[in-house]
Amino acid sequence: ETGVTQTPRHLVMGMTNKKSLKCEQHLGHNAMYWYKQSAKKPLELMFVYNFKEQTENNSVPSRFSPECPNSSHLFLHLHTLQPEDSALYLCASSPTPGDTQYFGPGTRLTVL
Amino acid sequence: KNEVEQSPQNLTAQEGEFITINCSYSVGISALHWLQQHPGGGIVSLFMLSSGKKKHGRLIATINIQEKHSSLHITASHPRDSAVYICAVRAYSGAGSYQLTFGKGTKLSVIP
């Protein structure tokens, strides 16, 4: 079974829609991450959770709202997004923050 | 703030060639990661190293802590090696926390 899974793999949404991205890891890790990867830009770390508590928020707009109900699940709730938010959103997990991270396949988001 | 520079940004090689990708960083680190991202977005962790050299199959990673530099080598390159290779460094960020900083990646294309 794949270590880190993400759903959906592709999402197209309008600017007024509300949607959620889901990440699940079966590796027993305590840290989980959300990244954004826009075309021709490096990975941008958005949020870090450790033992379900948010430890980093890298100046992410409030239209992105993370939720971590337990160490295995991480959500990213989306509302009133902008076209420039279109990107690949990657989830990752690691035993502790700073350790080798294991990435999910990503969700390709398009905002119309 | 740690700056991570990779070179070259783009690299095209003929199948069978020996390939070197470089990564330099600006502050002391505790570990350096090399990641591989295939077209479509999937990211795989290749190496985590803090000193010396590691080898896995045709891939070799080296690090020189004094010079703040790491190289990723691919021997007998193959078209399936075509991907973006990303360097990430783990450094102490204060208050008992560590942070990962990513380079912009090197896009490798291996031509048959």
mmCIF file of C-alpha atoms in Angstrom:
data_model
loop_
_atom_site.group_PDB
_atom_site.id
_atom_site.type_symbol
_atom_site.label_atom_id
_atom_site.label_comp_id
_atom_site.label_asym_id
_atom_site.label_seq_id
_atom_site.Cartn_x
_atom_site.Cartn_y
_atom_site.Cartn_z
ATOM 1 C CA GLU A 1 0.000 0.000 0.000
ATOM 2 C CA THR A 2 1.305 3.449 -0.920
ATOM 3 C CA GLY A 3 2.680 5.298 2.119
ATOM 4 C CA VAL A 4 1.126 8.715 1.469
ATOM 5 C CA THR A 5 -2.092 9.077 -0.490
ATOM 6 C CA GLN A 6 -3.837 12.209 -1.703
ATOM 7 C CA THR A 7 -7.323 12.744 -3.042
ATOM 8 C CA PRO A 8 -8.467 13.969 -5.415
ATOM 9 C CA ARG A 9 -5.602 13.737 -7.894
ATOM 10 C CA HIS A 10 -7.101 16.443 -10.093
ATOM 11 C CA LEU A 11 -9.516 19.227 -9.162
ATOM 12 C CA VAL A 12 -11.042 22.020 -11.179
ATOM 13 C CA MET A 13 -12.976 24.636 -9.245
ATOM 14 C CA GLY A 14 -14.486 28.044 -9.712
ATOM 15 C CA MET A 15 -13.465 31.032 -7.668
ATOM 16 C CA THR A 16 -16.628 30.857 -5.543
ATOM 17 C CA ASN A 17 -16.458 27.125 -4.816
ATOM 18 C CA LYS A 18 -15.453 25.454 -1.560
ATOM 19 C CA LYS A 19 -13.480 22.227 -1.799
ATOM 20 C CA SER A 20 -11.125 20.169 0.349
ATOM 21 C CA LEU A 21 -7.943 18.245 -0.366
ATOM 22 C CA LYS A 22 -7.240 15.123 1.666
ATOM 23 C CA CYS A 23 -3.954 13.506 2.629
ATOM 24 C CA GLU A 24 -3.507 10.240 4.474
ATOM 25 C CA GLN A 25 -0.334 8.489 5.598
ATOM 26 C CA HIS A 26 0.079 4.928 6.788
ATOM 27 C CA LEU A 27 3.696 5.233 7.899
ATOM 28 C CA GLY A 28 3.186 6.034 11.566
ATOM 29 C CA HIS A 29 4.751 9.465 11.126
ATOM 30 C CA ASN A 30 4.076 12.357 13.479
ATOM 31 C CA ALA A 31 4.775 15.286 11.153
ATOM 32 C CA MET A 32 2.735 16.219 8.091
ATOM 33 C CA TYR A 33 3.193 19.004 5.569
ATOM 34 C CA TRP A 34 1.364 20.871 2.816
ATOM 35 C CA TYR A 35 3.409 22.219 -0.099
ATOM 36 C CA LYS A 36 2.488 24.284 -3.134
ATOM 37 C CA GLN A 37 4.380 23.900 -6.394
ATOM 38 C CA SER A 38 3.616 26.437 -9.088
ATOM 39 C CA ALA A 39 4.985 26.176 -12.600
ATOM 40 C CA LYS A 40 8.709 26.970 -12.786
ATOM 41 C CA LYS A 41 8.969 27.757 -9.060
ATOM 42 C CA PRO A 42 10.555 25.762 -6.240
ATOM 43 C CA LEU A 43 8.502 23.919 -3.694
ATOM 44 C CA GLU A 44 6.862 26.284 -1.219
ATOM 45 C CA LEU A 45 6.149 24.996 2.248
ATOM 46 C CA MET A 46 2.672 26.094 3.374
ATOM 47 C CA PHE A 47 1.940 24.395 6.696
ATOM 48 C CA VAL A 48 3.602 21.991 9.108
ATOM 49 C CA TYR A 49 1.810 19.876 11.681
ATOM 50 C CA ASN A 50 3.534 17.898 14.416
ATOM 51 C CA PHE A 51 1.462 15.620 16.638
ATOM 52 C CA LYS A 52 -1.701 17.270 15.211
ATOM 53 C CA GLU A 53 -0.556 20.751 16.221
ATOM 54 C CA GLN A 54 0.260 23.381 13.606
ATOM 55 C CA THR A 55 3.865 24.434 14.045
ATOM 56 C CA GLU A 56 4.406 26.475 10.891
ATOM 57 C CA ASN A 57 2.252 28.717 8.731
ATOM 58 C CA ASN A 58 4.398 30.362 6.092
ATOM 59 C CA SER A 59 2.289 33.469 5.487
ATOM 60 C CA VAL A 60 -0.381 31.500 3.665
ATOM 61 C CA PRO A 61 -3.563 33.441 2.750
ATOM 62 C CA SER A 62 -6.601 32.620 4.864
ATOM 63 C CA ARG A 63 -8.448 31.227 1.848
ATOM 64 C CA PHE A 64 -6.347 28.106 2.555
ATOM 65 C CA SER A 65 -7.379 26.478 5.820
ATOM 66 C CA PRO A 66 -5.592 23.334 7.053
ATOM 67 C CA GLU A 67 -7.009 20.761 9.410
ATOM 68 C CA CYS A 68 -5.240 17.870 11.102
ATOM 69 C CA PRO A 69 -7.697 15.720 13.077
ATOM 70 C CA ASN A 70 -5.057 13.079 13.862
ATOM 71 C CA SER A 71 -1.466 12.235 12.950
ATOM 72 C CA SER A 72 -2.557 10.169 9.940
ATOM 73 C CA HIS A 73 -4.857 12.644 8.218
ATOM 74 C CA LEU A 74 -4.376 16.143 6.904
ATOM 75 C CA PHE A 75 -6.871 18.303 5.039
ATOM 76 C CA LEU A 76 -6.567 21.548 3.137
ATOM 77 C CA HIS A 77 -9.869 23.402 2.882
ATOM 78 C CA LEU A 78 -10.142 25.794 -0.035
ATOM 79 C CA HIS A 79 -12.541 28.700 -0.463
ATOM 80 C CA THR A 80 -12.755 31.731 -2.745
ATOM 81 C CA LEU A 81 -9.498 30.875 -4.465
ATOM 82 C CA GLN A 82 -7.862 32.920 -7.209
ATOM 83 C CA PRO A 83 -6.631 31.701 -10.604
ATOM 84 C CA GLU A 84 -3.042 32.213 -9.415
ATOM 85 C CA ASP A 85 -3.675 29.525 -6.788
ATOM 86 C CA SER A 86 -3.674 26.947 -9.571
ATOM 87 C CA ALA A 87 -0.755 24.637 -8.809
ATOM 88 C CA LEU A 88 0.260 21.172 -7.690
ATOM 89 C CA TYR A 89 -0.456 20.727 -3.980
ATOM 90 C CA LEU A 90 1.738 18.119 -2.350
ATOM 91 C CA CYS A 91 1.376 16.478 1.020
ATOM 92 C CA ALA A 92 4.287 14.871 2.826
ATOM 93 C CA SER A 93 4.978 13.179 6.130
ATOM 94 C CA SER A 94 8.067 12.399 8.202
ATOM 95 C CA PRO A 95 8.791 10.735 11.534
ATOM 96 C CA THR A 96 9.605 14.136 13.055
ATOM 97 C CA PRO A 97 9.985 17.610 11.491
ATOM 98 C CA GLY A 98 13.211 17.879 9.501
ATOM 99 C CA ASP A 99 13.545 14.132 8.863
ATOM 100 C CA THR A 100 13.349 12.596 5.388
ATOM 101 C CA GLN A 101 9.909 13.347 4.040
ATOM 102 C CA TYR A 102 7.720 10.977 2.094
ATOM 103 C CA PHE A 103 5.579 12.672 -0.512
ATOM 104 C CA GLY A 104 2.152 11.910 -1.829
ATOM 105 C CA PRO A 105 1.390 12.055 -5.560
ATOM 106 C CA GLY A 106 -0.112 15.534 -5.309
ATOM 107 C CA THR A 107 -3.384 17.161 -6.310
ATOM 108 C CA ARG A 108 -3.321 19.168 -9.541
ATOM 109 C CA LEU A 109 -5.616 22.132 -8.822
ATOM 110 C CA THR A 110 -6.987 24.428 -11.483
ATOM 111 C CA VAL A 111 -8.955 27.517 -10.454
ATOM 112 C CA LEU A 112 -11.101 29.006 -13.190
ATOM 113 C CA LYS B 1 18.025 32.479 6.168
ATOM 114 C CA ASN B 2 19.542 29.559 4.293
ATOM 115 C CA GLU B 3 19.951 30.038 0.549
ATOM 116 C CA VAL B 4 20.081 26.888 -1.556
ATOM 117 C CA GLU B 5 21.469 27.166 -5.081
ATOM 118 C CA GLN B 6 21.438 24.379 -7.626
ATOM 119 C CA SER B 7 23.323 24.171 -10.890
ATOM 120 C CA PRO B 8 22.717 23.716 -13.670
ATOM 121 C CA GLN B 9 19.037 24.649 -13.886
ATOM 122 C CA ASN B 10 18.594 22.532 -16.998
ATOM 123 C CA LEU B 11 20.717 19.680 -18.287
ATOM 124 C CA THR B 12 20.426 17.589 -21.424
ATOM 125 C CA ALA B 13 22.587 14.498 -21.759
ATOM 126 C CA GLN B 14 23.010 11.588 -24.131
ATOM 127 C CA GLU B 15 22.173 8.149 -22.817
ATOM 128 C CA GLY B 16 25.208 6.641 -21.123
ATOM 129 C CA GLU B 17 26.793 9.922 -20.074
ATOM 130 C CA PHE B 18 28.033 10.628 -16.550
ATOM 131 C CA ILE B 19 25.961 13.414 -14.989
ATOM 132 C CA THR B 20 26.713 15.768 -12.120
ATOM 133 C CA ILE B 21 24.237 18.096 -10.422
ATOM 134 C CA ASN B 22 25.478 20.562 -7.816
ATOM 135 C CA CYS B 23 23.950 22.114 -4.721
ATOM 136 C CA SER B 24 25.408 24.897 -2.576
ATOM 137 C CA TYR B 25 23.983 26.367 0.598
ATOM 138 C CA SER B 26 24.828 29.330 2.760
ATOM 139 C CA VAL B 27 24.590 28.298 6.422
ATOM 140 C CA GLY B 28 25.516 25.282 8.492
ATOM 141 C CA ILE B 29 23.200 22.341 8.185
ATOM 142 C CA SER B 30 22.509 19.066 9.949
ATOM 143 C CA ALA B 31 21.522 17.125 6.832
ATOM 144 C CA LEU B 32 21.012 17.434 3.099
ATOM 145 C CA HIS B 33 18.403 15.645 0.998
ATOM 146 C CA TRP B 34 18.309 14.828 -2.680
ATOM 147 C CA LEU B 35 14.839 14.322 -4.144
ATOM 148 C CA GLN B 36 13.655 13.217 -7.572
ATOM 149 C CA GLN B 37 10.443 14.526 -9.110
ATOM 150 C CA HIS B 38 9.122 12.796 -12.207
ATOM 151 C CA PRO B 39 6.845 14.410 -14.793
ATOM 152 C CA GLY B 40 3.366 14.294 -13.287
ATOM 153 C CA GLY B 41 4.601 15.434 -9.895
ATOM 154 C CA GLY B 42 5.533 12.348 -7.866
ATOM 155 C CA ILE B 43 8.484 13.025 -5.539
ATOM 156 C CA VAL B 44 10.850 10.347 -4.271
ATOM 157 C CA SER B 45 13.504 10.827 -1.622
ATOM 158 C CA LEU B 46 16.856 9.581 -3.000
ATOM 159 C CA PHE B 47 19.362 10.323 -0.249
ATOM 160 C CA MET B 48 19.734 11.967 3.117
ATOM 161 C CA LEU B 49 23.336 12.630 4.076
ATOM 162 C CA SER B 50 25.259 14.652 6.599
ATOM 163 C CA SER B 51 28.822 13.717 5.665
ATOM 164 C CA GLY B 52 30.869 11.807 3.121
ATOM 165 C CA LYS B 53 29.265 9.846 0.360
ATOM 166 C CA LYS B 54 26.329 7.527 -0.295
ATOM 167 C CA LYS B 55 25.691 5.220 -3.237
ATOM 168 C CA HIS B 56 22.519 3.552 -4.444
ATOM 169 C CA GLY B 57 22.671 1.761 -7.752
ATOM 170 C CA ARG B 58 23.839 4.247 -10.394
ATOM 171 C CA LEU B 59 23.336 7.229 -8.089
ATOM 172 C CA ILE B 60 26.070 8.680 -5.905
ATOM 173 C CA ALA B 61 25.693 11.644 -3.537
ATOM 174 C CA THR B 62 28.576 13.447 -1.882
ATOM 175 C CA ILE B 63 28.716 16.298 0.571
ATOM 176 C CA ASN B 64 31.513 18.619 1.702
ATOM 177 C CA ILE B 65 30.399 20.250 4.932
ATOM 178 C CA GLN B 66 33.315 22.724 5.049
ATOM 179 C CA GLU B 67 32.611 23.979 1.542
ATOM 180 C CA LYS B 68 28.800 23.836 2.010
ATOM 181 C CA HIS B 69 28.419 21.899 -1.200
ATOM 182 C CA SER B 70 26.888 18.639 -2.361
ATOM 183 C CA SER B 71 26.872 16.820 -5.681
ATOM 184 C CA LEU B 72 24.573 14.186 -7.118
ATOM 185 C CA HIS B 73 26.146 11.949 -9.748
ATOM 186 C CA ILE B 74 24.402 9.587 -12.137
ATOM 187 C CA THR B 75 26.536 7.003 -13.907
ATOM 188 C CA ALA B 76 25.514 5.429 -17.227
ATOM 189 C CA SER B 77 22.507 7.728 -17.519
ATOM 190 C CA HIS B 78 19.283 6.395 -19.002
ATOM 191 C CA PRO B 79 16.163 8.121 -20.381
ATOM 192 C CA ARG B 80 14.214 6.953 -17.324
ATOM 193 C CA ASP B 81 16.508 9.181 -15.232
ATOM 194 C CA SER B 82 14.822 12.193 -16.847
ATOM 195 C CA ALA B 83 13.289 14.132 -13.975
ATOM 196 C CA VAL B 84 13.747 17.193 -11.807
ATOM 197 C CA TYR B 85 16.331 16.702 -9.071
ATOM 198 C CA ILE B 86 15.825 18.801 -5.962
ATOM 199 C CA CYS B 87 18.276 19.563 -3.185
ATOM 200 C CA ALA B 88 16.925 20.370 0.285
ATOM 201 C CA VAL B 89 18.889 21.258 3.419
ATOM 202 C CA ARG B 90 17.901 20.767 7.040
ATOM 203 C CA ALA B 91 19.101 23.462 9.395
ATOM 204 C CA TYR B 92 18.451 24.497 12.945
ATOM 205 C CA SER B 93 15.953 27.381 13.004
ATOM 206 C CA GLY B 94 15.874 28.122 16.724
ATOM 207 C CA ALA B 95 13.747 27.125 19.735
ATOM 208 C CA GLY B 96 14.559 23.459 19.226
ATOM 209 C CA SER B 97 13.169 23.415 15.668
ATOM 210 C CA TYR B 98 14.636 22.422 12.331
ATOM 211 C CA GLN B 99 13.610 23.703 8.926
ATOM 212 C CA LEU B 100 13.940 22.328 5.406
ATOM 213 C CA THR B 101 14.870 24.753 2.622
ATOM 214 C CA PHE B 102 14.503 23.627 -0.984
ATOM 215 C CA GLY B 103 16.491 24.502 -4.079
ATOM 216 C CA LYS B 104 14.715 25.326 -7.351
ATOM 217 C CA GLY B 105 15.625 22.008 -8.884
ATOM 218 C CA THR B 106 17.636 20.818 -11.867
ATOM 219 C CA LYS B 107 15.676 19.520 -14.835
ATOM 220 C CA LEU B 108 17.489 16.587 -16.425
ATOM 221 C CA SER B 109 16.621 15.211 -19.841
ATOM 222 C CA VAL B 110 18.440 12.097 -21.042
ATOM 223 C CA ILE B 111 18.169 11.509 -24.777
ATOM 224 C CA PRO B 112 18.372 7.980 -26.218
#
